């Protein structure tokens, strides 16, 4: 199979065998869903009214940021299907939600929504360029399948390995692993099957679809001294935050193992040490700064490392998508840093920002949950996602453009 053509072949296979494919995947989903009746205790530890409200609000925000009512409805429906399948599988495996493992559902909620938004944003962009929906679907899958797989893999493996060092994470790790697997399976099967028959509205492309956030990064580039000052200030804040969190956090070994696992996975996939380090550092930076500020205000004497792992499992997504496009341009189109950043911003800048807006809406709702850990994790993740988007879409490109200018 020719590289890059697999997505088109996959869509054609589903189209030619639509009836059989729909029956098989529908039966598998119903089988997974049947596990809900095996353990009704799944609903005791988490108020799913908040989850439903979060999904509804994320769907509504998706309608706004994507200019498509059908896209918002599709995101809402598929998210419910993924959550139902995950809960059903938990029932079949005899796993129950407890106060700590519920945090895994927060990760799954954010992970699956991010996956869907990136594919839908790429699909709508290709359609705005004049592509037929089936062709746009294949192109969207082709562009996003690898970054999404990498994002899900780092999150799932990270939680799984960390659970061996912190038993409190074991049930949450199972939830995240199952959620990552089900989310990816739905993305590659249910989404194409639906879009082969259900046509979205025509949509005119946005300026940001072509140029992303390059204008904002160029404004930073115009003030190189400010960029340098902010770089040193950020480094100082990180050092201070690490000292603070080192005294407050318990069982940091699980966090270290999760980061090490993500590092190995990214390095194996990308074969680029510099980009791997930049991906991890940009994500860790946002979580550390937000976590320090949050718990400084709360003035807590001790902090569970579990709270740190949840946002880490989510904010990596933005950086992975950005640098996946950066590497694609570096290895296939351009050989200079400036052009690579421009390509990444133009191709994935708007989807990252759309994902951020949608996740903020959902996490804001979950921050009102009765579960204290869910409250804390949702609010911290919300702030970390916002800061991570700023770092990825503005800060890193500004540094890259500044470096490119200095090398001329």
Short mmCIF file of C-alpha atoms in Angstrom, two decimals:
data_model
loop_
_atom_site.label_atom_id
_atom_site.label_comp_id
_atom_site.label_asym_id
_atom_site.label_seq_id
_atom_site.Cartn_x
_atom_site.Cartn_y
_atom_site.Cartn_z
CA UNK A 1 0.00 0.00 0.00
CA UNK A 2 1.41 3.38 -1.02
CA UNK A 3 2.33 5.53 1.94
CA UNK A 4 -0.33 8.15 2.56
CA UNK A 5 -2.99 6.24 0.59
CA UNK A 6 -4.08 3.95 3.41
CA UNK A 7 -6.78 6.38 4.56
CA UNK A 8 -8.34 6.59 1.11
CA UNK A 9 -8.26 2.80 0.81
CA UNK A 10 -9.82 2.44 4.26
CA UNK A 11 -12.67 4.83 3.44
CA UNK A 12 -13.28 2.96 0.17
CA UNK A 13 -13.38 -0.38 1.99
CA UNK A 14 -15.95 0.96 4.45
CA UNK A 15 -18.00 2.47 1.62
CA UNK A 16 -18.00 -0.73 -0.46
CA UNK A 17 -18.88 -2.91 2.52
CA UNK A 18 -21.00 -0.36 4.35
CA UNK A 19 -23.81 -2.65 5.48
CA UNK A 20 -21.57 -5.39 6.86
CA UNK A 21 -19.21 -2.89 8.47
CA UNK A 22 -22.04 -1.02 10.17
CA UNK A 23 -23.54 -4.26 11.51
CA UNK A 24 -20.21 -5.56 12.83
CA UNK A 25 -19.12 -2.33 14.51
CA UNK A 26 -22.64 -1.69 15.81
CA UNK A 27 -22.79 -5.16 17.33
CA UNK A 28 -19.40 -4.70 18.99
CA UNK A 29 -20.51 -1.38 20.46
CA UNK A 30 -23.75 -2.89 21.80
CA UNK A 31 -21.77 -5.77 23.27
CA UNK A 32 -19.49 -3.35 25.09
CA UNK A 33 -22.48 -1.29 26.20
CA UNK A 34 -24.05 -4.40 27.71
CA UNK A 35 -21.46 -4.32 30.45
CA UNK A 36 -23.34 -1.43 32.04
CA UNK A 37 -25.88 -3.94 33.34
CA UNK A 38 -23.14 -6.06 34.91
CA UNK A 39 -22.17 -3.44 37.47
CA UNK A 40 -24.59 -0.66 38.35
CA UNK A 41 -22.06 0.48 40.97
CA UNK A 42 -20.30 2.30 38.13
CA UNK A 43 -22.74 5.16 38.60
CA UNK A 44 -22.32 5.57 42.34
CA UNK A 45 -19.03 7.50 42.50
CA UNK A 46 -19.62 9.99 39.71
CA UNK A 47 -22.59 12.22 39.03
CA UNK A 48 -23.08 11.71 35.32
CA UNK A 49 -25.42 14.68 35.15
CA UNK A 50 -22.28 16.84 35.22
CA UNK A 51 -20.75 14.69 32.48
CA UNK A 52 -23.85 15.09 30.33
CA UNK A 53 -23.87 18.84 30.87
CA UNK A 54 -20.16 19.01 30.04
CA UNK A 55 -20.67 17.10 26.79
CA UNK A 56 -23.69 19.22 25.85
CA UNK A 57 -21.80 22.46 26.44
CA UNK A 58 -18.78 21.18 24.49
CA UNK A 59 -21.07 20.28 21.62
CA UNK A 60 -22.61 23.76 21.70
CA UNK A 61 -19.19 25.42 21.70
CA UNK A 62 -18.15 23.14 18.83
CA UNK A 63 -21.11 24.43 16.81
CA UNK A 64 -19.80 27.96 17.31
CA UNK A 65 -16.08 27.42 16.68
CA UNK A 66 -16.61 25.06 13.73
CA UNK A 67 -19.52 26.93 12.14
CA UNK A 68 -21.40 23.65 11.83
CA UNK A 69 -24.44 22.48 13.77
CA UNK A 70 -24.06 18.95 12.46
CA UNK A 71 -20.42 18.83 13.56
CA UNK A 72 -21.43 19.79 17.10
CA UNK A 73 -24.18 17.17 17.16
CA UNK A 74 -21.77 14.55 15.84
CA UNK A 75 -19.17 15.37 18.51
CA UNK A 76 -21.80 15.13 21.24
CA UNK A 77 -23.23 11.84 19.97
CA UNK A 78 -19.90 10.10 19.42
CA UNK A 79 -18.63 11.27 22.80
CA UNK A 80 -21.65 9.68 24.47
CA UNK A 81 -21.03 6.50 22.49
CA UNK A 82 -17.38 6.38 23.58
CA UNK A 83 -18.22 6.99 27.24
CA UNK A 84 -20.94 4.35 27.13
CA UNK A 85 -18.57 1.79 25.63
CA UNK A 86 -15.84 2.57 28.17
CA UNK A 87 -18.24 2.25 31.10
CA UNK A 88 -19.60 -0.97 29.63
CA UNK A 89 -16.12 -2.46 29.32
CA UNK A 90 -15.43 -1.49 32.92
CA UNK A 91 -18.53 -3.45 33.86
CA UNK A 92 -17.43 -6.50 31.88
CA UNK A 93 -13.99 -6.40 33.53
CA UNK A 94 -15.54 -6.03 36.97
CA UNK A 95 -13.98 -2.63 37.63
CA UNK A 96 -15.75 0.00 39.70
CA UNK A 97 -15.29 3.73 39.88
CA UNK A 98 -13.90 5.10 43.13
CA UNK A 99 -13.03 8.60 44.26
CA UNK A 100 -9.58 8.51 42.64
CA UNK A 101 -10.32 6.45 39.52
CA UNK A 102 -13.05 8.88 38.50
CA UNK A 103 -10.17 11.14 37.45
CA UNK A 104 -9.58 8.69 34.62
CA UNK A 105 -12.98 9.63 33.22
CA UNK A 106 -11.89 13.28 33.13
CA UNK A 107 -8.88 12.27 31.03
CA UNK A 108 -11.01 10.12 28.73
CA UNK A 109 -13.53 12.93 28.29
CA UNK A 110 -10.82 15.37 27.24
CA UNK A 111 -8.91 12.84 25.15
CA UNK A 112 -11.84 11.68 23.05
CA UNK A 113 -13.09 15.22 22.46
CA UNK A 114 -9.64 16.34 21.38
CA UNK A 115 -9.36 13.40 18.97
CA UNK A 116 -12.70 14.16 17.37
CA UNK A 117 -12.14 17.91 17.12
CA UNK A 118 -8.82 17.54 15.31
CA UNK A 119 -10.31 15.20 12.71
CA UNK A 120 -13.46 17.27 12.25
CA UNK A 121 -11.49 20.51 11.96
CA UNK A 122 -9.28 18.99 9.26
CA UNK A 123 -12.35 17.58 7.50
CA UNK A 124 -14.12 20.94 7.44
CA UNK A 125 -10.96 22.66 6.25
CA UNK A 126 -10.60 20.27 3.31
CA UNK A 127 -14.28 20.72 2.44
CA UNK A 128 -13.85 24.51 2.52
CA UNK A 129 -11.09 24.06 -0.05
CA UNK A 130 -13.61 22.44 -2.36
CA UNK A 131 -13.11 18.77 -1.55
CA UNK A 132 -16.00 16.31 -1.56
CA UNK A 133 -16.84 15.08 1.94
CA UNK A 134 -15.61 11.52 1.32
CA UNK A 135 -12.26 12.75 0.01
CA UNK A 136 -12.01 15.30 2.82
CA UNK A 137 -12.71 12.53 5.33
CA UNK A 138 -9.89 10.40 3.97
CA UNK A 139 -7.49 13.36 4.02
CA UNK A 140 -8.49 14.26 7.59
CA UNK A 141 -7.84 10.70 8.75
CA UNK A 142 -4.56 10.60 6.87
CA UNK A 143 -3.34 13.81 8.53
CA UNK A 144 -4.48 13.04 12.06
CA UNK A 145 -4.39 9.27 12.55
CA UNK A 146 -0.69 9.14 13.49
CA UNK A 147 -0.63 12.17 15.86
CA UNK A 148 -3.82 10.99 17.57
CA UNK A 149 -2.46 7.46 17.93
CA UNK A 150 0.73 8.88 19.40
CA UNK A 151 -1.21 11.10 21.79
CA UNK A 152 -3.44 8.25 22.95
CA UNK A 153 -0.46 5.92 23.25
CA UNK A 154 1.60 8.29 25.39
CA UNK A 155 -1.38 8.98 27.65
CA UNK A 156 -2.41 5.34 28.00
CA UNK A 157 1.08 3.94 28.49
CA UNK A 158 2.01 6.82 30.77
CA UNK A 159 -0.89 6.11 33.10
CA UNK A 160 -0.33 2.36 32.89
CA UNK A 161 3.33 2.51 33.85
CA UNK A 162 2.74 5.16 36.53
CA UNK A 163 0.12 2.90 38.13
CA UNK A 164 2.81 0.36 39.01
CA UNK A 165 4.55 3.01 41.09
CA UNK A 166 1.40 4.42 42.65
CA UNK A 167 -1.36 1.82 43.28
CA UNK A 168 -3.92 4.61 43.63
CA UNK A 169 -3.68 5.09 39.88
CA UNK A 170 -4.37 1.48 38.90
CA UNK A 171 -8.12 1.78 38.32
CA UNK A 172 -7.70 5.19 36.69
CA UNK A 173 -5.06 3.69 34.41
CA UNK A 174 -7.46 0.97 33.27
CA UNK A 175 -10.07 3.61 32.50
CA UNK A 176 -7.61 5.75 30.52
CA UNK A 177 -6.24 2.77 28.56
CA UNK A 178 -9.73 1.55 27.68
CA UNK A 179 -10.82 5.10 26.86
CA UNK A 180 -7.85 5.70 24.58
CA UNK A 181 -8.45 2.42 22.75
CA UNK A 182 -12.21 2.89 22.36
CA UNK A 183 -11.81 6.52 21.32
CA UNK A 184 -9.35 5.61 18.57
CA UNK A 185 -11.49 2.70 17.40
CA UNK A 186 -14.56 4.95 17.18
CA UNK A 187 -12.54 7.55 15.32
CA UNK A 188 -11.47 5.04 12.68
CA UNK A 189 -14.78 3.19 12.33
CA UNK A 190 -17.91 4.93 13.61
CA UNK A 191 -16.93 8.41 12.44
CA UNK A 192 -16.19 7.37 8.82
CA UNK A 193 -19.32 5.22 8.67
CA UNK A 194 -21.48 8.14 9.78
CA UNK A 195 -19.83 10.67 7.47
CA UNK A 196 -20.14 8.37 4.47
CA UNK A 197 -23.91 8.82 4.65
CA UNK A 198 -24.49 11.98 6.70
CA UNK A 199 -23.35 15.10 4.89
CA UNK A 200 -22.24 18.23 6.74
CA UNK A 201 -23.12 21.80 5.84
CA UNK A 202 -21.07 23.71 3.31
CA UNK A 203 -18.63 25.96 5.13
CA UNK A 204 -16.45 28.81 3.91
CA UNK A 205 -12.88 28.63 5.23
CA UNK A 206 -11.51 31.01 7.84
CA UNK A 207 -8.41 33.15 7.51
CA UNK A 208 -6.99 31.19 10.44
CA UNK A 209 -7.39 27.98 8.44
CA UNK A 210 -4.61 29.16 6.17
CA UNK A 211 -2.49 31.31 8.45
CA UNK A 212 -3.20 30.03 11.95
CA UNK A 213 -1.61 32.17 14.65
CA UNK A 214 1.44 33.24 12.69
CA UNK A 215 0.49 36.92 13.00
CA UNK A 216 0.59 36.83 16.80
CA UNK A 217 3.91 35.01 16.79
CA UNK A 218 5.35 37.61 14.41
CA UNK A 219 4.34 40.38 16.81
CA UNK A 220 6.38 38.70 19.52
CA UNK A 221 9.22 38.34 17.05
CA UNK A 222 9.22 42.11 16.56
CA UNK A 223 10.29 42.54 20.19
CA UNK A 224 13.26 40.17 20.62
CA UNK A 225 14.32 41.65 23.96
CA UNK A 226 10.90 40.95 25.43
CA UNK A 227 11.08 37.38 24.14
CA UNK A 228 14.48 36.90 25.78
CA UNK A 229 13.26 38.45 29.03
CA UNK A 230 10.17 36.24 29.08
CA UNK A 231 12.34 33.19 28.42
CA UNK A 232 14.54 33.86 31.45
CA UNK A 233 11.54 34.78 33.57
CA UNK A 234 9.84 31.52 32.60
CA UNK A 235 12.96 29.56 33.51
CA UNK A 236 13.10 31.27 36.91
CA UNK A 237 9.42 30.57 37.56
CA UNK A 238 9.86 26.91 36.63
CA UNK A 239 12.79 26.48 39.02
CA UNK A 240 10.86 28.13 41.85
CA UNK A 241 7.80 26.03 41.06
CA UNK A 242 9.80 22.81 41.05
CA UNK A 243 11.24 23.63 44.46
CA UNK A 244 7.77 24.41 45.80
CA UNK A 245 6.11 21.31 44.35
CA UNK A 246 9.00 19.10 45.41
CA UNK A 247 8.21 19.96 49.02
CA UNK A 248 4.46 19.58 48.64
CA UNK A 249 3.92 16.64 46.30
CA UNK A 250 3.97 13.06 47.51
CA UNK A 251 5.15 10.05 45.48
CA UNK A 252 6.73 11.93 42.59
CA UNK A 253 8.14 8.67 41.21
CA UNK A 254 4.85 8.01 39.39
CA UNK A 255 5.07 11.41 37.70
CA UNK A 256 8.68 10.82 36.68
CA UNK A 257 7.89 7.40 35.27
CA UNK A 258 4.97 8.79 33.26
CA UNK A 259 7.19 11.48 31.74
CA UNK A 260 9.94 8.95 31.02
CA UNK A 261 7.45 6.66 29.28
CA UNK A 262 6.12 9.50 27.14
CA UNK A 263 9.70 10.50 26.30
CA UNK A 264 10.58 7.00 25.10
CA UNK A 265 7.41 6.65 23.02
CA UNK A 266 7.86 10.03 21.33
CA UNK A 267 11.55 9.42 20.67
CA UNK A 268 10.85 6.02 19.12
CA UNK A 269 8.17 7.46 16.85
CA UNK A 270 9.90 10.69 15.89
CA UNK A 271 13.62 9.85 16.07
CA UNK A 272 14.26 13.46 17.04
CA UNK A 273 15.63 14.15 20.51
CA UNK A 274 15.29 17.93 20.32
CA UNK A 275 11.63 17.91 19.27
CA UNK A 276 10.80 15.23 21.84
CA UNK A 277 12.32 17.31 24.63
CA UNK A 278 10.54 20.46 23.44
CA UNK A 279 7.22 18.61 23.38
CA UNK A 280 7.58 17.34 26.93
CA UNK A 281 9.04 20.55 28.35
CA UNK A 282 6.31 22.76 26.90
CA UNK A 283 3.64 20.51 28.42
CA UNK A 284 5.35 20.14 31.79
CA UNK A 285 5.95 23.89 31.95
CA UNK A 286 2.25 24.71 31.67
CA UNK A 287 1.20 22.15 34.28
CA UNK A 288 3.90 23.10 36.78
CA UNK A 289 3.16 26.82 36.62
CA UNK A 290 -0.59 26.35 36.93
CA UNK A 291 -0.28 23.79 39.70
CA UNK A 292 2.05 26.01 41.72
CA UNK A 293 -0.20 29.04 41.38
CA UNK A 294 -3.33 27.06 42.23
CA UNK A 295 -2.02 25.40 45.36
CA UNK A 296 -0.25 28.55 46.52
CA UNK A 297 -3.62 30.27 46.58
CA UNK A 298 -5.23 27.26 48.26
CA UNK A 299 -2.35 27.12 50.78
CA UNK A 300 -2.44 23.34 51.13
CA UNK A 301 0.17 21.52 53.20
CA UNK A 302 0.38 18.45 50.95
CA UNK A 303 -0.60 17.70 47.35
CA UNK A 304 -1.30 14.32 45.81
CA UNK A 305 0.81 13.60 42.73
CA UNK A 306 -2.35 12.14 41.19
CA UNK A 307 -3.52 15.72 40.60
CA UNK A 308 -0.36 16.40 38.57
CA UNK A 309 -0.69 13.31 36.38
CA UNK A 310 -4.20 14.09 35.13
CA UNK A 311 -3.40 17.41 33.36
CA UNK A 312 -0.08 15.99 32.13
CA UNK A 313 -1.99 13.26 30.35
CA UNK A 314 -4.07 15.85 28.52
CA UNK A 315 -1.86 18.85 27.72
CA UNK A 316 0.65 16.70 25.82
CA UNK A 317 -1.94 16.45 23.06
CA UNK A 318 -1.51 20.00 21.75
CA UNK A 319 2.27 19.77 21.63
CA UNK A 320 2.18 16.38 19.90
CA UNK A 321 -0.12 17.66 17.16
CA UNK A 322 1.93 20.81 16.66
CA UNK A 323 5.32 19.12 16.47
CA UNK A 324 3.97 16.26 14.36
CA UNK A 325 3.14 18.85 11.70
CA UNK A 326 6.45 20.61 12.31
CA UNK A 327 8.36 17.39 11.68
CA UNK A 328 6.24 16.60 8.64
CA UNK A 329 7.18 19.93 7.08
CA UNK A 330 10.82 19.58 8.12
CA UNK A 331 11.17 16.15 6.53
CA UNK A 332 9.02 16.70 3.48
CA UNK A 333 8.71 20.34 2.49
CA UNK A 334 11.13 22.78 4.12
CA UNK A 335 14.61 22.82 5.57
CA UNK A 336 14.43 26.03 7.62
CA UNK A 337 12.94 26.55 11.07
CA UNK A 338 10.81 29.56 10.13
CA UNK A 339 8.98 27.78 7.32
CA UNK A 340 8.38 24.72 9.50
CA UNK A 341 6.77 26.83 12.22
CA UNK A 342 4.66 28.65 9.65
CA UNK A 343 3.48 25.35 8.19
CA UNK A 344 2.60 23.95 11.62
CA UNK A 345 0.72 27.09 12.64
CA UNK A 346 -1.17 27.27 9.36
CA UNK A 347 -2.17 23.60 9.34
CA UNK A 348 -2.92 22.84 12.97
CA UNK A 349 -3.08 26.20 14.76
CA UNK A 350 -6.82 26.66 14.50
CA UNK A 351 -7.71 23.04 15.44
CA UNK A 352 -5.57 23.35 18.57
CA UNK A 353 -7.29 26.58 19.55
CA UNK A 354 -10.72 25.10 18.77
CA UNK A 355 -9.89 22.08 20.93
CA UNK A 356 -8.80 24.38 23.75
CA UNK A 357 -12.05 26.34 23.69
CA UNK A 358 -14.17 23.20 23.66
CA UNK A 359 -12.21 21.51 26.46
CA UNK A 360 -12.36 24.64 28.61
CA UNK A 361 -16.16 24.59 28.35
CA UNK A 362 -16.39 20.95 29.42
CA UNK A 363 -13.80 21.16 32.18
CA UNK A 364 -15.46 24.28 33.56
CA UNK A 365 -18.67 22.30 34.06
CA UNK A 366 -16.80 19.40 35.70
CA UNK A 367 -15.11 21.82 38.11
CA UNK A 368 -18.50 22.10 39.85
CA UNK A 369 -18.62 18.35 40.54
CA UNK A 370 -19.20 17.15 44.10
CA UNK A 371 -16.01 15.06 43.90
CA UNK A 372 -13.16 17.15 45.32
CA UNK A 373 -10.48 15.46 43.21
CA UNK A 374 -12.54 15.97 40.05
CA UNK A 375 -13.02 19.63 40.97
CA UNK A 376 -9.30 20.19 41.46
CA UNK A 377 -8.19 18.17 38.45
CA UNK A 378 -10.74 19.81 36.14
CA UNK A 379 -9.85 23.36 37.16
CA UNK A 380 -6.09 22.73 37.02
CA UNK A 381 -6.39 20.97 33.66
CA UNK A 382 -8.54 23.80 32.32
CA UNK A 383 -5.89 26.38 33.19
CA UNK A 384 -3.05 24.12 32.04
CA UNK A 385 -4.70 23.49 28.66
CA UNK A 386 -5.13 27.23 28.15
CA UNK A 387 -1.50 27.94 29.08
CA UNK A 388 -0.24 25.01 26.99
CA UNK A 389 -2.08 26.36 23.95
CA UNK A 390 -0.47 29.75 24.47
CA UNK A 391 2.98 28.17 24.76
CA UNK A 392 2.51 25.97 21.69
CA UNK A 393 0.77 28.49 19.44
CA UNK A 394 2.59 31.68 20.43
CA UNK A 395 5.61 31.19 22.65
CA UNK A 396 7.40 28.34 20.84
CA UNK A 397 6.83 29.78 17.33
CA UNK A 398 8.05 33.18 18.53
CA UNK A 399 11.24 31.59 19.85
CA UNK A 400 11.66 29.62 16.65
CA UNK A 401 11.18 32.68 14.46
CA UNK A 402 13.57 34.67 16.65
CA UNK A 403 16.21 31.96 16.30
CA UNK A 404 15.69 31.81 12.54
CA UNK A 405 16.11 35.58 12.31
CA UNK A 406 19.33 35.49 14.33
CA UNK A 407 20.77 32.77 12.09
CA UNK A 408 20.30 34.79 8.91
#
